[in-house]
Amino acid sequence: MIDKNWFTPVRYSHLTRHSGPGSIVRDRNDWLTRVLDTRHWPQDEMVQLHAVVRVKEHLKIDQKLLLPPTAVLDDAKNLKVIGASIPIQRFPNWMTCKGCRKLHYKPWDNQDTPINELMFCQSCGTSTLEQISWCAVSSHGDLADVPWHRICHRGSNKRCDIEQGVAYLKIETVGRNKKVQCTKCNAEAGFVSSDFKDIHHYQGNERINPSISDTNITYTIIEVNDPRIYNAQNAQALVIPPESNVDRGSLAYKLSINSQLINAIKTADRPLLRKKLIKRAARGLECSVTDLMAAIDVSDTPESPTVPNIMSGDMYEDEYAALIIEEVFPENADFKTLHYTTEWSAYIDSLERDSDPAMFGHLIGQLISVERLRVIEVFKGFSRMASDSEDFSPTPVLPPDIDNSTNWLPAIELFGEGIFFCLNQEIISNWESNHSLRLRAQELIRRYENSDMKLQDDIEITPRFIMLHTLAHLIIRELESAAGYPAASLQERIYSSTSGEMMGVLIYTAVPDVAGSMGGIVELAKPKQFLRILSAAMNHADWCSLDPVCSEMEGQGPAWLNRAACHACSLVPDTSCRYNNTLLDRIFLKGSIEEGIPSLMDSVRDYYGKENI
């Protein structure tokens, strides 16, 4: 009988981020485990994503995109597993006694203890064991157990042989210092932030990339929750017309995502087996046998509609065009918009001419409700950062399968809705022509170029981008406080260009379920509700509870990539921001008299007076 405690549920969206291949996660039994690379995943149980030709081209991906496997434990049938699961291993392999502090290597190999029960020290016999929270990493992707014996005896004249399974080492804490001691020869050494080389032969540790010389690899001992240990590399793109117009409820589409089923029917060598497979497939697809056979005969349809003239660098341009162009969509389309621009203009014109809400309203060029969207998020690989990366050479990014031996990548699809708005082209063009504004932006650009931070998207940092990004964060925070949406459930996409006319923001919520959200964001896109949110966000840009300190800060956040932006005014949960909560500055919204930077409202009033709106 399978014990359900061997299985740990994890969110789909976590598998492309902090719980992806190569990461360390904590399971339901409080064990630290590492997620095995995709070579060990049950590919035969995974479903291929379709209608993603444009997405793959934009993200520069040649491999197939497969949904991670799902497994269900059926308690009514003796815990029978339905589906497939992602394999993990307990890691680190060392445990320490809470009483005598002695170290034990893989004690579960010698104790017949259920995975959900405590393990006891076989040395003192009374205290329980807990997993060591230290491991060794290299910037080439290696993740290994700490060579405690070697660390302890480094620099010591005494030599002790390694005794597998025998508790003779222990960890002691003296003040803030941690050290490992040998109870046989009394050798000891500190190990926090220690660096060393050539450990892959120690107690079964294996090199990720054996082609690299061991003399070039430095390992660093760090805690398993250290942010340097794992950095997921993922990419996102919207599915837009014509691919989004595919009818996902049609029998043809269902067959297209069940190619294995079709092949099994066509290659069945016995009539009875073929008949059995056809009946089973008809029940599963909820159609008649006649309809199924007719669909199979014409099942050589392409993966998705033809998508001409795709350029890898045009992802945001294509999405932007799809968002601003008004068209009629099929009922079951994965991408549907409703334009409120005409209603928005009429509503703003009905307000008192010199009021602040009217001024805020003239800042918006287009207002669009995204009633339905589908986002593809692909896990492209991961990196680790240890001491051998301090020469400022690029940190290698390892693919999900480590050695590029498979022809697929794990990916998820998210469904939801959002609000999209563009700013007034003439107002922003006038605003960003200010010389002092460009000088302030240049300082953030210089800091970013001198930092080791690499953002997910290939962006061009400009005054326009910084302003749009900061405004997006303020609106997300306002949606949380005024509309009741948790900020962690919202995400942003910034559309900004220097040579083109892109100056828009998409704020959306998306979940790994075809139902998406419940329409709350769509309601907030209506002119009256959105103006209230926009006005509150712009007012909050003027004053932070930590002002004047926040507004006058020379730098904040990672690598000082924020200026007037802190947790009290502009930062949002990391899951909501594509740019690591950096490149934010309220001065680009509220202006600065001392620096000669105009506020957005100054530019609106200037335009308002000239045009006599």
Coordinates of C-alpha atoms in Angstrom, one line a residue:
M1 CA 0.0 0.0 0.0
I2 CA 1.3 3.5 -0.9
D3 CA 1.6 5.9 2.0
K4 CA 0.1 9.3 1.2
N5 CA 2.9 10.9 3.3
W6 CA 5.3 10.2 0.5
F7 CA 3.5 12.8 -1.6
T8 CA 3.6 16.6 -1.2
P9 CA 1.2 18.9 -3.0
V10 CA 2.7 21.9 -4.8
R11 CA 1.2 24.7 -6.8
Y12 CA 1.6 24.6 -10.6
S13 CA 2.9 28.1 -10.6
H14 CA 5.6 27.2 -8.1
L15 CA 7.1 24.7 -10.5
T16 CA 8.3 27.4 -12.9
R17 CA 9.7 29.5 -10.1
H18 CA 11.1 28.6 -6.7
S19 CA 10.1 24.9 -6.7
G20 CA 11.4 24.0 -10.1
P21 CA 14.0 21.4 -11.2
G22 CA 17.2 21.8 -9.1
S23 CA 15.5 23.6 -6.2
I24 CA 15.4 22.7 -2.6
V25 CA 11.8 22.5 -1.2
R26 CA 10.3 21.4 2.1
D27 CA 7.9 18.5 1.9
R28 CA 4.7 17.8 4.0
N29 CA 6.8 15.9 6.6
D30 CA 9.1 18.8 7.1
W31 CA 12.0 17.1 5.2
L32 CA 14.2 19.2 3.0
T33 CA 14.2 17.7 -0.5
R34 CA 15.6 18.6 -3.9
V35 CA 13.5 18.4 -7.1
L36 CA 15.1 16.1 -9.6
D37 CA 15.8 17.4 -13.1
T38 CA 13.4 16.8 -15.9
R39 CA 15.2 13.7 -17.2
H40 CA 13.5 11.9 -14.3
W41 CA 10.1 13.4 -14.9
P42 CA 7.3 11.1 -16.3
Q43 CA 7.2 12.5 -19.8
D44 CA 4.7 9.9 -21.0
E45 CA 2.2 11.2 -18.4
M46 CA 2.5 14.9 -19.4
V47 CA 0.3 16.9 -21.8
Q48 CA 1.7 19.0 -24.6
L49 CA 0.6 22.6 -24.8
H50 CA -0.9 23.6 -28.2
A51 CA -1.6 26.9 -29.9
V52 CA 1.7 28.3 -28.7
V53 CA 3.6 28.8 -32.0
R54 CA 3.9 32.5 -31.6
V55 CA 4.8 32.2 -27.9
K56 CA 7.7 29.8 -28.7
E57 CA 9.0 32.0 -31.4
H58 CA 8.9 35.1 -29.2
L59 CA 10.6 33.3 -26.3
K60 CA 13.2 31.7 -28.7
I61 CA 12.2 28.1 -27.8
D62 CA 12.5 25.1 -30.2
Q63 CA 11.4 22.4 -27.7
K64 CA 7.9 21.2 -27.0
L65 CA 6.1 22.7 -24.0
L66 CA 4.7 20.1 -21.6
L67 CA 2.5 20.7 -18.6
P68 CA 3.9 19.2 -15.4
P69 CA 2.3 15.9 -14.4
T70 CA -0.5 15.8 -11.8
A71 CA -1.2 13.0 -9.4
V72 CA -4.3 12.3 -7.2
L73 CA -4.4 10.0 -4.2
D74 CA -7.7 8.1 -4.1
D75 CA -8.3 7.4 -0.4
A76 CA -11.4 5.3 -1.4
K77 CA -9.2 2.8 -3.3
N78 CA -6.4 2.0 -0.9
L79 CA -4.5 5.2 -1.7
K80 CA -4.1 4.3 -5.3
V81 CA -2.2 6.9 -7.2
I82 CA -4.0 8.3 -10.3
G83 CA -1.6 10.1 -12.6
A84 CA 2.1 10.7 -12.1
S85 CA 4.2 12.8 -9.7
I86 CA 7.5 14.7 -9.9
P87 CA 10.3 12.8 -8.2
I88 CA 12.2 14.4 -5.3
Q89 CA 15.0 13.2 -3.0
R90 CA 15.8 14.0 0.6
F91 CA 18.6 16.5 0.7
P92 CA 20.9 17.3 2.5
N93 CA 21.7 13.8 3.5
W94 CA 23.2 14.7 6.9
M95 CA 21.3 15.0 10.1
T96 CA 22.4 16.2 13.6
C97 CA 21.2 15.1 17.0
K98 CA 19.5 17.8 19.0
G99 CA 21.1 16.5 22.2
C100 CA 24.7 15.4 21.6
R101 CA 25.0 17.4 18.3
K102 CA 26.7 14.5 16.5
L103 CA 26.3 14.2 12.7
H104 CA 24.7 11.2 11.0
Y105 CA 24.9 10.5 7.3
K106 CA 21.7 9.1 5.7
P107 CA 20.4 7.6 9.0
W108 CA 17.2 6.5 7.3
D109 CA 19.2 3.8 5.5
N110 CA 19.7 2.2 8.9
Q111 CA 16.4 2.9 10.6
D112 CA 13.0 1.5 9.5
T113 CA 11.2 4.7 10.5
P114 CA 8.1 6.0 8.6
I115 CA 8.8 9.2 6.7
N116 CA 6.3 11.1 8.8
E117 CA 7.7 10.1 12.2
L118 CA 10.7 11.4 14.1
M119 CA 14.1 9.7 13.9
F120 CA 16.2 9.2 17.1
C121 CA 19.9 9.4 17.5
Q122 CA 21.6 6.0 17.7
S123 CA 24.6 7.6 19.5
C124 CA 22.9 9.0 22.6
G125 CA 19.7 7.0 22.1
T126 CA 17.3 9.7 23.6
S127 CA 17.3 12.8 21.4
T128 CA 15.7 13.2 18.0
L129 CA 17.5 14.0 14.7
E130 CA 17.0 17.1 12.5
Q131 CA 18.3 17.7 9.0
I132 CA 21.3 19.8 8.5
S133 CA 20.4 23.1 6.8
W134 CA 23.8 23.6 5.1
C135 CA 24.8 22.5 1.7
A136 CA 27.6 23.2 -0.9
V137 CA 27.0 24.9 -4.2
S138 CA 28.9 26.1 -7.2
S139 CA 28.0 28.6 -9.8
H140 CA 28.1 25.8 -12.4
G141 CA 24.9 24.4 -10.9
D142 CA 26.4 21.8 -8.5
L143 CA 24.5 21.1 -5.4
A144 CA 26.3 18.8 -2.9
D145 CA 26.5 17.6 0.7
V146 CA 29.0 19.5 2.8
P147 CA 32.2 17.4 3.1
W148 CA 32.2 17.8 6.9
H149 CA 35.2 15.5 7.5
R150 CA 37.3 17.4 5.1
I151 CA 36.2 20.8 6.4
C152 CA 36.9 19.7 10.0
H153 CA 40.4 18.4 9.3
R154 CA 41.5 21.2 6.9
G155 CA 44.5 22.8 8.4
S156 CA 45.0 20.1 11.0
N157 CA 48.1 17.9 11.3
K158 CA 45.9 15.0 12.5
R159 CA 44.4 12.6 10.0
C160 CA 41.3 10.6 10.7
D161 CA 39.7 8.1 8.3
I162 CA 36.1 8.7 7.2
E163 CA 33.8 6.3 9.0
Q164 CA 30.6 5.9 7.1
G165 CA 27.5 5.7 9.3
V166 CA 29.5 6.3 12.5
A167 CA 28.7 9.4 14.5
Y168 CA 32.1 11.0 15.3
L169 CA 31.6 14.6 14.0
K170 CA 29.5 17.2 15.7
I171 CA 28.5 20.8 15.2
E172 CA 28.8 23.4 17.9
T173 CA 27.6 27.0 18.1
V174 CA 29.7 29.4 20.1
G175 CA 28.1 32.8 20.1
R176 CA 27.6 33.6 16.4
N177 CA 30.3 31.2 15.3
K178 CA 29.6 27.7 14.1
K179 CA 32.2 25.0 13.9
V180 CA 32.5 21.3 13.2
Q181 CA 34.5 19.1 15.6
C182 CA 35.9 15.6 15.4
T183 CA 35.4 13.6 18.6
K184 CA 38.2 11.2 17.6
C185 CA 41.2 13.6 17.2
N186 CA 39.7 16.9 18.6
A187 CA 40.2 18.7 15.3
E188 CA 37.8 21.5 14.6
A189 CA 37.1 24.3 12.0
G190 CA 34.6 26.9 11.3
F191 CA 32.5 26.4 8.2
V192 CA 30.3 29.4 7.6
S193 CA 30.9 30.8 4.2
S194 CA 33.9 28.4 3.7
D195 CA 35.1 27.8 0.2
F196 CA 36.8 24.7 -1.1
K197 CA 37.4 22.7 -4.3
D198 CA 37.1 19.1 -5.6
I199 CA 34.4 17.5 -3.5
H200 CA 32.4 15.6 -6.2
H201 CA 33.9 12.2 -5.1
Y202 CA 33.0 12.8 -1.5
Q203 CA 30.2 10.5 -0.3
G204 CA 28.6 10.1 -3.7
N205 CA 28.5 13.7 -4.7
E206 CA 28.4 14.1 -8.5
R207 CA 29.3 16.9 -10.8
I208 CA 26.6 18.5 -12.8
N209 CA 28.9 19.2 -15.7
P210 CA 31.9 16.8 -15.7
S211 CA 33.4 18.5 -18.7
I212 CA 34.5 21.4 -16.6
S213 CA 37.8 20.9 -14.8
D214 CA 37.5 20.5 -11.0
T215 CA 40.4 23.0 -10.5
N216 CA 38.1 25.7 -11.9
I217 CA 35.2 25.0 -9.6
T218 CA 34.9 26.6 -6.2
Y219 CA 32.2 25.4 -3.8
T220 CA 30.7 27.6 -1.1
I221 CA 28.9 26.4 2.1
I222 CA 25.7 28.2 2.5
E223 CA 22.3 27.6 4.1
V224 CA 19.6 26.0 2.1
N225 CA 17.4 29.1 2.3
D226 CA 20.1 31.4 1.0
P227 CA 18.7 33.3 -2.1
R228 CA 22.0 32.6 -3.9
I229 CA 21.3 28.8 -4.0
Y230 CA 18.6 28.9 -6.6
N231 CA 17.5 31.4 -9.2
A232 CA 14.8 30.2 -11.6
Q233 CA 14.8 31.5 -15.1
N234 CA 11.3 31.7 -16.6
A235 CA 9.7 33.5 -19.4
Q236 CA 6.1 34.6 -20.0
A237 CA 4.0 35.5 -23.0
L238 CA 0.4 36.1 -23.8
V239 CA -1.5 33.9 -26.3
I240 CA -3.0 36.4 -28.7
P241 CA -5.0 36.2 -32.0
P242 CA -5.1 34.2 -34.2
E243 CA -3.9 31.4 -31.9
S244 CA -6.1 32.5 -29.0
N245 CA -9.2 32.1 -31.2
V246 CA -8.8 28.3 -31.2
D247 CA -12.0 26.6 -29.9
R248 CA -10.7 24.6 -27.0
G249 CA -14.1 22.9 -26.6
S250 CA -14.1 21.4 -30.1
L251 CA -13.5 17.8 -30.7
A252 CA -10.7 18.6 -33.2
Y253 CA -8.8 20.6 -30.5
K254 CA -9.3 17.8 -27.9
L255 CA -7.8 15.3 -30.4
S256 CA -4.9 17.6 -31.1
I257 CA -3.8 17.5 -27.5
N258 CA -4.3 13.8 -27.3
S259 CA -1.9 12.7 -30.1
Q260 CA -0.9 9.6 -28.1
L261 CA -4.5 8.4 -28.0
I262 CA -4.9 8.9 -31.8
N263 CA -1.7 7.0 -32.4
A264 CA -2.8 4.1 -30.2
I265 CA -6.0 3.8 -32.1
K266 CA -4.4 4.0 -35.5
T267 CA -1.6 1.5 -34.7
A268 CA -3.8 -1.0 -32.9
D269 CA -3.0 -4.4 -34.6
R270 CA -6.1 -6.2 -33.4
P271 CA -9.7 -5.2 -34.3
L272 CA -11.0 -5.9 -30.8
L273 CA -8.3 -3.8 -29.2
R274 CA -8.9 -0.9 -31.7
K275 CA -12.7 -1.1 -31.0
K276 CA -12.0 -1.0 -27.2
L277 CA -9.7 2.0 -27.5
I278 CA -12.3 3.9 -29.7
K279 CA -15.1 3.3 -27.2
R280 CA -12.8 4.4 -24.3
A281 CA -11.7 7.5 -26.1
A282 CA -15.3 8.4 -27.0
R283 CA -16.3 8.2 -23.4
G284 CA -13.3 10.3 -22.3
L285 CA -13.9 13.0 -25.0
E286 CA -17.7 13.0 -24.4
C287 CA -18.6 12.4 -28.0
S288 CA -20.1 9.6 -30.2
V289 CA -18.0 6.9 -31.8
T290 CA -19.2 8.2 -35.2
D291 CA -18.0 11.8 -34.5
L292 CA -14.7 10.5 -33.1
M293 CA -14.0 8.4 -36.2
A294 CA -14.8 11.3 -38.5
A295 CA -12.5 13.6 -36.5
I296 CA -9.7 11.1 -36.5
D297 CA -9.8 10.9 -40.3
V298 CA -9.1 14.6 -40.5
S299 CA -7.0 14.9 -37.5
D300 CA -3.9 16.0 -39.4
T301 CA -4.8 19.6 -38.7
P302 CA -1.9 22.0 -37.8
E303 CA -1.1 22.7 -34.2
S304 CA -2.6 26.2 -34.5
P305 CA -3.6 28.8 -37.1
T306 CA -0.9 30.1 -39.3
V307 CA 0.9 33.0 -37.7
P308 CA 2.9 35.0 -40.3
N309 CA 5.8 37.3 -39.9
I310 CA 6.8 36.4 -36.3
M311 CA 9.9 38.1 -35.0
S312 CA 11.6 37.0 -31.8
G313 CA 12.0 40.6 -30.5
D314 CA 8.4 41.7 -31.3
M315 CA 6.6 40.0 -28.4
Y316 CA 5.6 43.1 -26.5
E317 CA 4.8 44.9 -29.8
D318 CA 2.5 42.1 -30.9
E319 CA 0.8 41.9 -27.5
Y320 CA 0.4 45.7 -27.4
A321 CA -1.2 45.7 -30.9
A322 CA -3.6 42.9 -29.9
L323 CA -4.6 44.9 -26.8
I324 CA -5.3 48.2 -28.5
I325 CA -7.0 46.9 -31.7
E326 CA -10.7 46.5 -31.3
E327 CA -12.2 43.4 -32.9
V328 CA -14.9 40.7 -32.5
F329 CA -13.7 37.5 -30.8
P330 CA -15.1 34.0 -30.9
E331 CA -17.2 33.0 -27.8
N332 CA -14.6 30.5 -26.6
A333 CA -11.5 32.5 -27.4
D334 CA -8.6 32.6 -24.9
F335 CA -8.1 36.3 -25.5
K336 CA -11.0 38.8 -25.4
T337 CA -11.0 42.6 -24.9
L338 CA -13.7 45.2 -24.4
H339 CA -12.8 48.8 -25.2
Y340 CA -14.0 51.6 -22.9
T341 CA -12.0 54.4 -24.5
T342 CA -15.1 56.2 -25.9
E343 CA -17.0 55.9 -22.6
W344 CA -13.9 57.0 -20.8
S345 CA -13.6 60.2 -22.8
A346 CA -17.3 61.0 -22.4
Y347 CA -17.1 60.4 -18.7
I348 CA -14.0 62.6 -18.2
D349 CA -15.7 65.4 -20.3
S350 CA -18.7 65.3 -17.9
L351 CA -16.6 66.1 -14.9
E352 CA -15.9 69.6 -13.5
R353 CA -13.3 71.0 -15.9
D354 CA -10.6 72.1 -13.5
S355 CA -11.0 69.2 -10.9
D356 CA -8.2 66.8 -10.1
P357 CA -10.2 63.8 -11.3
A358 CA -10.6 65.4 -14.7
M359 CA -6.9 66.1 -14.9
F360 CA -6.1 62.5 -14.0
G361 CA -8.5 61.4 -16.6
H362 CA -6.8 63.3 -19.4
L363 CA -3.6 61.3 -18.6
I364 CA -5.2 58.2 -20.0
G365 CA -5.3 57.7 -23.8
Q366 CA -7.0 54.3 -24.0
L367 CA -8.8 52.2 -21.4
I368 CA -9.5 48.5 -22.2
S369 CA -10.9 45.6 -20.2
V370 CA -9.3 42.3 -20.8
E371 CA -12.1 39.9 -20.2
R372 CA -10.1 36.8 -20.9
L373 CA -6.4 36.1 -21.3
R374 CA -4.1 33.0 -21.4
V375 CA -0.5 33.4 -20.2
I376 CA 2.1 30.8 -21.0
E377 CA 4.9 30.6 -18.4
V378 CA 8.0 28.5 -19.4
F379 CA 10.7 27.3 -17.1
K380 CA 13.9 27.8 -19.1
G381 CA 16.5 26.8 -16.4
F382 CA 18.1 27.9 -13.2
S383 CA 21.4 29.3 -11.9
R384 CA 23.3 29.3 -8.6
M385 CA 25.7 31.9 -7.4
A386 CA 28.7 31.0 -5.3
S387 CA 32.2 32.4 -4.7
D388 CA 33.5 31.3 -8.1
S389 CA 31.1 33.9 -9.7
E390 CA 32.8 36.8 -8.1
D391 CA 35.0 37.4 -11.2
F392 CA 31.9 39.0 -12.7
S393 CA 31.8 36.4 -15.5
P394 CA 28.2 35.5 -16.5
T395 CA 26.6 32.9 -14.1
P396 CA 25.8 29.8 -16.2
V397 CA 22.1 29.0 -16.6
L398 CA 21.4 25.2 -16.6
P399 CA 18.5 23.9 -18.6
P400 CA 15.8 21.9 -16.7
D401 CA 17.3 18.6 -17.9
I402 CA 20.9 19.7 -17.0
D403 CA 22.4 18.3 -20.2
N404 CA 20.0 19.4 -23.0
S405 CA 19.3 15.7 -23.8
T406 CA 15.4 16.1 -23.9
N407 CA 13.3 17.9 -26.5
W408 CA 10.8 19.6 -24.1
L409 CA 10.5 22.2 -21.4
P410 CA 8.1 22.3 -18.5
A411 CA 5.5 25.1 -18.9
I412 CA 2.2 26.1 -17.3
E413 CA -0.8 28.0 -18.7
L414 CA -2.5 30.6 -16.6
F415 CA -6.0 31.9 -17.3
G416 CA -7.4 35.2 -16.0
E417 CA -8.5 38.8 -16.8
G418 CA -7.1 42.3 -16.5
I419 CA -7.1 46.0 -17.0
F420 CA -5.1 47.6 -19.8
F421 CA -4.5 51.3 -20.2
C422 CA -2.3 53.5 -22.4
L423 CA -1.2 57.0 -21.5
N424 CA -1.8 60.1 -23.7
Q425 CA 1.0 60.2 -26.3
E426 CA 1.3 64.0 -26.5
I427 CA 1.4 64.5 -22.8
I428 CA 4.1 61.9 -22.2
S429 CA 6.2 63.0 -25.1
N430 CA 6.2 66.5 -23.7
W431 CA 7.0 65.2 -20.2
E432 CA 9.9 63.0 -21.1
S433 CA 11.7 65.7 -23.1
N434 CA 12.8 67.2 -19.8
H435 CA 16.6 67.1 -19.4
S436 CA 16.7 66.7 -15.6
L437 CA 14.4 63.8 -15.9
R438 CA 16.7 62.0 -18.3
L439 CA 19.7 62.7 -16.0
R440 CA 17.9 61.1 -13.0
A441 CA 17.0 58.0 -15.2
Q442 CA 20.6 57.8 -16.3
E443 CA 21.8 57.3 -12.7
L444 CA 19.5 54.2 -12.4
I445 CA 20.7 52.9 -15.8
R446 CA 24.4 53.2 -14.6
R447 CA 23.7 51.3 -11.4
Y448 CA 21.9 48.6 -13.3
E449 CA 24.7 48.2 -15.8
N450 CA 27.3 48.0 -12.9
S451 CA 25.2 45.4 -10.9
D452 CA 25.2 41.7 -11.3
M453 CA 21.4 41.7 -11.5
K454 CA 19.8 40.2 -14.6
L455 CA 16.1 40.9 -15.1
Q456 CA 13.7 38.4 -16.7
D457 CA 12.8 40.5 -19.7
D458 CA 15.2 42.3 -22.0
I459 CA 14.1 45.9 -21.3
E460 CA 15.4 49.3 -22.1
I461 CA 15.5 51.5 -19.0
T462 CA 14.1 54.9 -19.8
P463 CA 12.1 57.7 -18.0
R464 CA 9.0 56.3 -19.6
F465 CA 9.6 52.8 -18.4
I466 CA 10.4 53.9 -14.8
M467 CA 7.3 56.0 -14.7
L468 CA 5.0 53.3 -16.1
H469 CA 6.5 50.7 -13.7
T470 CA 6.0 52.9 -10.7
L471 CA 2.5 53.7 -11.7
A472 CA 1.7 50.0 -12.2
H473 CA 2.9 49.3 -8.6
L474 CA 0.8 52.1 -7.2
I475 CA -2.3 50.9 -8.9
I476 CA -1.7 47.3 -7.7
R477 CA -1.4 48.6 -4.2
E478 CA -4.6 50.6 -4.6
L479 CA -6.4 47.6 -6.0
E480 CA -5.4 45.8 -2.8
S481 CA -6.5 48.5 -0.4
A482 CA -9.6 49.8 -2.1
A483 CA -10.9 46.9 -4.1
G484 CA -9.9 44.0 -1.8
Y485 CA -7.6 42.2 -4.3
P486 CA -4.6 40.7 -2.6
A487 CA -1.5 42.2 -4.3
A488 CA 0.2 38.8 -4.5
S489 CA -2.6 37.6 -6.9
L490 CA -2.0 40.5 -9.4
Q491 CA 0.8 40.7 -12.0
E492 CA 2.1 43.4 -14.3
R493 CA 3.2 43.7 -17.9
I494 CA 4.9 47.0 -18.9
Y495 CA 4.7 48.1 -22.5
S496 CA 7.3 50.8 -23.2
S497 CA 9.4 51.8 -26.2
T498 CA 11.5 54.7 -27.1
S499 CA 11.2 54.5 -30.9
G500 CA 7.6 53.5 -31.0
E501 CA 4.4 54.6 -29.3
M502 CA 4.1 51.9 -26.7
M503 CA 3.3 53.4 -23.3
G504 CA 0.8 51.1 -21.6
V505 CA 0.3 48.9 -18.5
L506 CA -1.5 45.6 -18.2
I507 CA -2.5 44.6 -14.7
Y508 CA -4.0 41.1 -14.5
T509 CA -4.8 38.2 -12.3
A510 CA -4.2 34.7 -13.6
V511 CA -4.5 31.2 -12.2
P512 CA -3.7 27.7 -13.5
D513 CA -7.4 27.0 -14.1
V514 CA -9.5 27.5 -17.2
A515 CA -12.1 29.3 -15.1
G516 CA -9.7 32.2 -14.5
S517 CA -11.0 34.7 -11.9
M518 CA -14.6 35.8 -11.2
G519 CA -14.8 39.0 -13.1
G520 CA -13.8 41.4 -10.4
I521 CA -11.0 43.0 -12.4
V522 CA -13.2 43.4 -15.4
E523 CA -15.7 45.4 -13.3
L524 CA -13.0 47.7 -12.1
A525 CA -12.0 48.6 -15.7
K526 CA -15.3 50.6 -16.1
P527 CA -14.6 54.3 -16.4
K528 CA -16.0 55.4 -13.1
Q529 CA -14.4 52.7 -11.0
F530 CA -11.0 53.0 -12.7
L531 CA -10.8 56.8 -12.4
R532 CA -11.3 56.3 -8.6
I533 CA -8.4 53.9 -8.5
L534 CA -6.2 56.0 -10.8
S535 CA -6.9 59.2 -8.7
A536 CA -6.0 57.4 -5.5
A537 CA -2.8 56.0 -6.9
M538 CA -1.7 59.4 -8.3
N539 CA -2.4 61.0 -4.9
H540 CA -0.4 58.3 -3.1
A541 CA 2.5 59.0 -5.4
D542 CA 2.8 62.5 -3.9
W543 CA 3.4 61.5 -0.4
C544 CA 4.8 58.5 1.4
S545 CA 4.5 57.9 5.2
L546 CA 8.3 57.9 5.3
D547 CA 8.7 61.2 3.4
P548 CA 10.7 63.3 3.2
V549 CA 13.3 60.5 3.8
C550 CA 11.9 58.3 1.1
S551 CA 11.7 61.0 -1.6
E552 CA 15.2 62.2 -0.8
M553 CA 16.9 58.8 -0.8
E554 CA 19.9 58.5 -3.2
G555 CA 19.2 54.8 -3.5
Q556 CA 17.2 51.9 -2.0
G557 CA 16.7 48.2 -2.6
P558 CA 19.0 45.7 -4.4
A559 CA 22.0 47.5 -6.0
W560 CA 20.3 50.8 -5.1
L561 CA 18.1 50.4 -8.1
N562 CA 15.2 52.3 -6.5
R563 CA 15.1 55.9 -5.6
A564 CA 11.9 57.3 -4.1
A565 CA 10.3 53.9 -3.6
C566 CA 10.0 51.8 -0.4
H567 CA 7.7 49.3 1.3
A568 CA 5.5 52.1 2.6
C569 CA 4.6 53.4 -0.8
S570 CA 5.6 51.5 -4.0
L571 CA 6.9 48.0 -3.4
V572 CA 4.6 45.0 -4.1
P573 CA 5.0 41.2 -3.4
D574 CA 7.8 39.7 -5.5
T575 CA 5.3 37.5 -7.3
S576 CA 3.6 40.6 -8.7
C577 CA 6.7 42.2 -10.2
R578 CA 8.6 41.0 -13.2
Y579 CA 11.6 43.2 -12.3
N580 CA 12.5 42.2 -8.8
N581 CA 10.9 45.3 -7.2
T582 CA 13.5 47.5 -8.8
L583 CA 13.6 50.5 -11.2
L584 CA 10.9 52.4 -9.2
D585 CA 10.9 56.1 -8.4
R586 CA 7.9 58.2 -7.4
I587 CA 9.7 61.4 -8.5
F588 CA 8.9 60.4 -12.1
L589 CA 5.2 60.8 -11.1
K590 CA 5.2 63.6 -8.6
G591 CA 8.1 65.6 -9.9
S592 CA 10.8 67.5 -8.0
I593 CA 11.1 71.3 -7.8
E594 CA 14.7 71.1 -6.5
E595 CA 15.8 69.1 -9.5
G596 CA 13.6 70.8 -12.1
I597 CA 11.6 67.7 -12.9
P598 CA 7.9 68.3 -13.8
S599 CA 5.2 66.1 -12.3
L600 CA 2.9 64.2 -14.6
M601 CA 0.1 66.5 -13.5
D602 CA 2.1 69.6 -14.5
S603 CA 2.4 68.1 -18.0
V604 CA -1.3 67.4 -18.0
R605 CA -2.2 70.9 -16.9
D606 CA 0.2 72.4 -19.5
Y607 CA -1.4 70.3 -22.2
Y608 CA -4.9 71.1 -20.9
G609 CA -4.2 74.8 -21.0
K610 CA -2.7 74.8 -24.5
E611 CA -5.4 72.7 -26.1
N612 CA -8.3 74.2 -24.1
I613 CA -9.8 70.8 -23.6

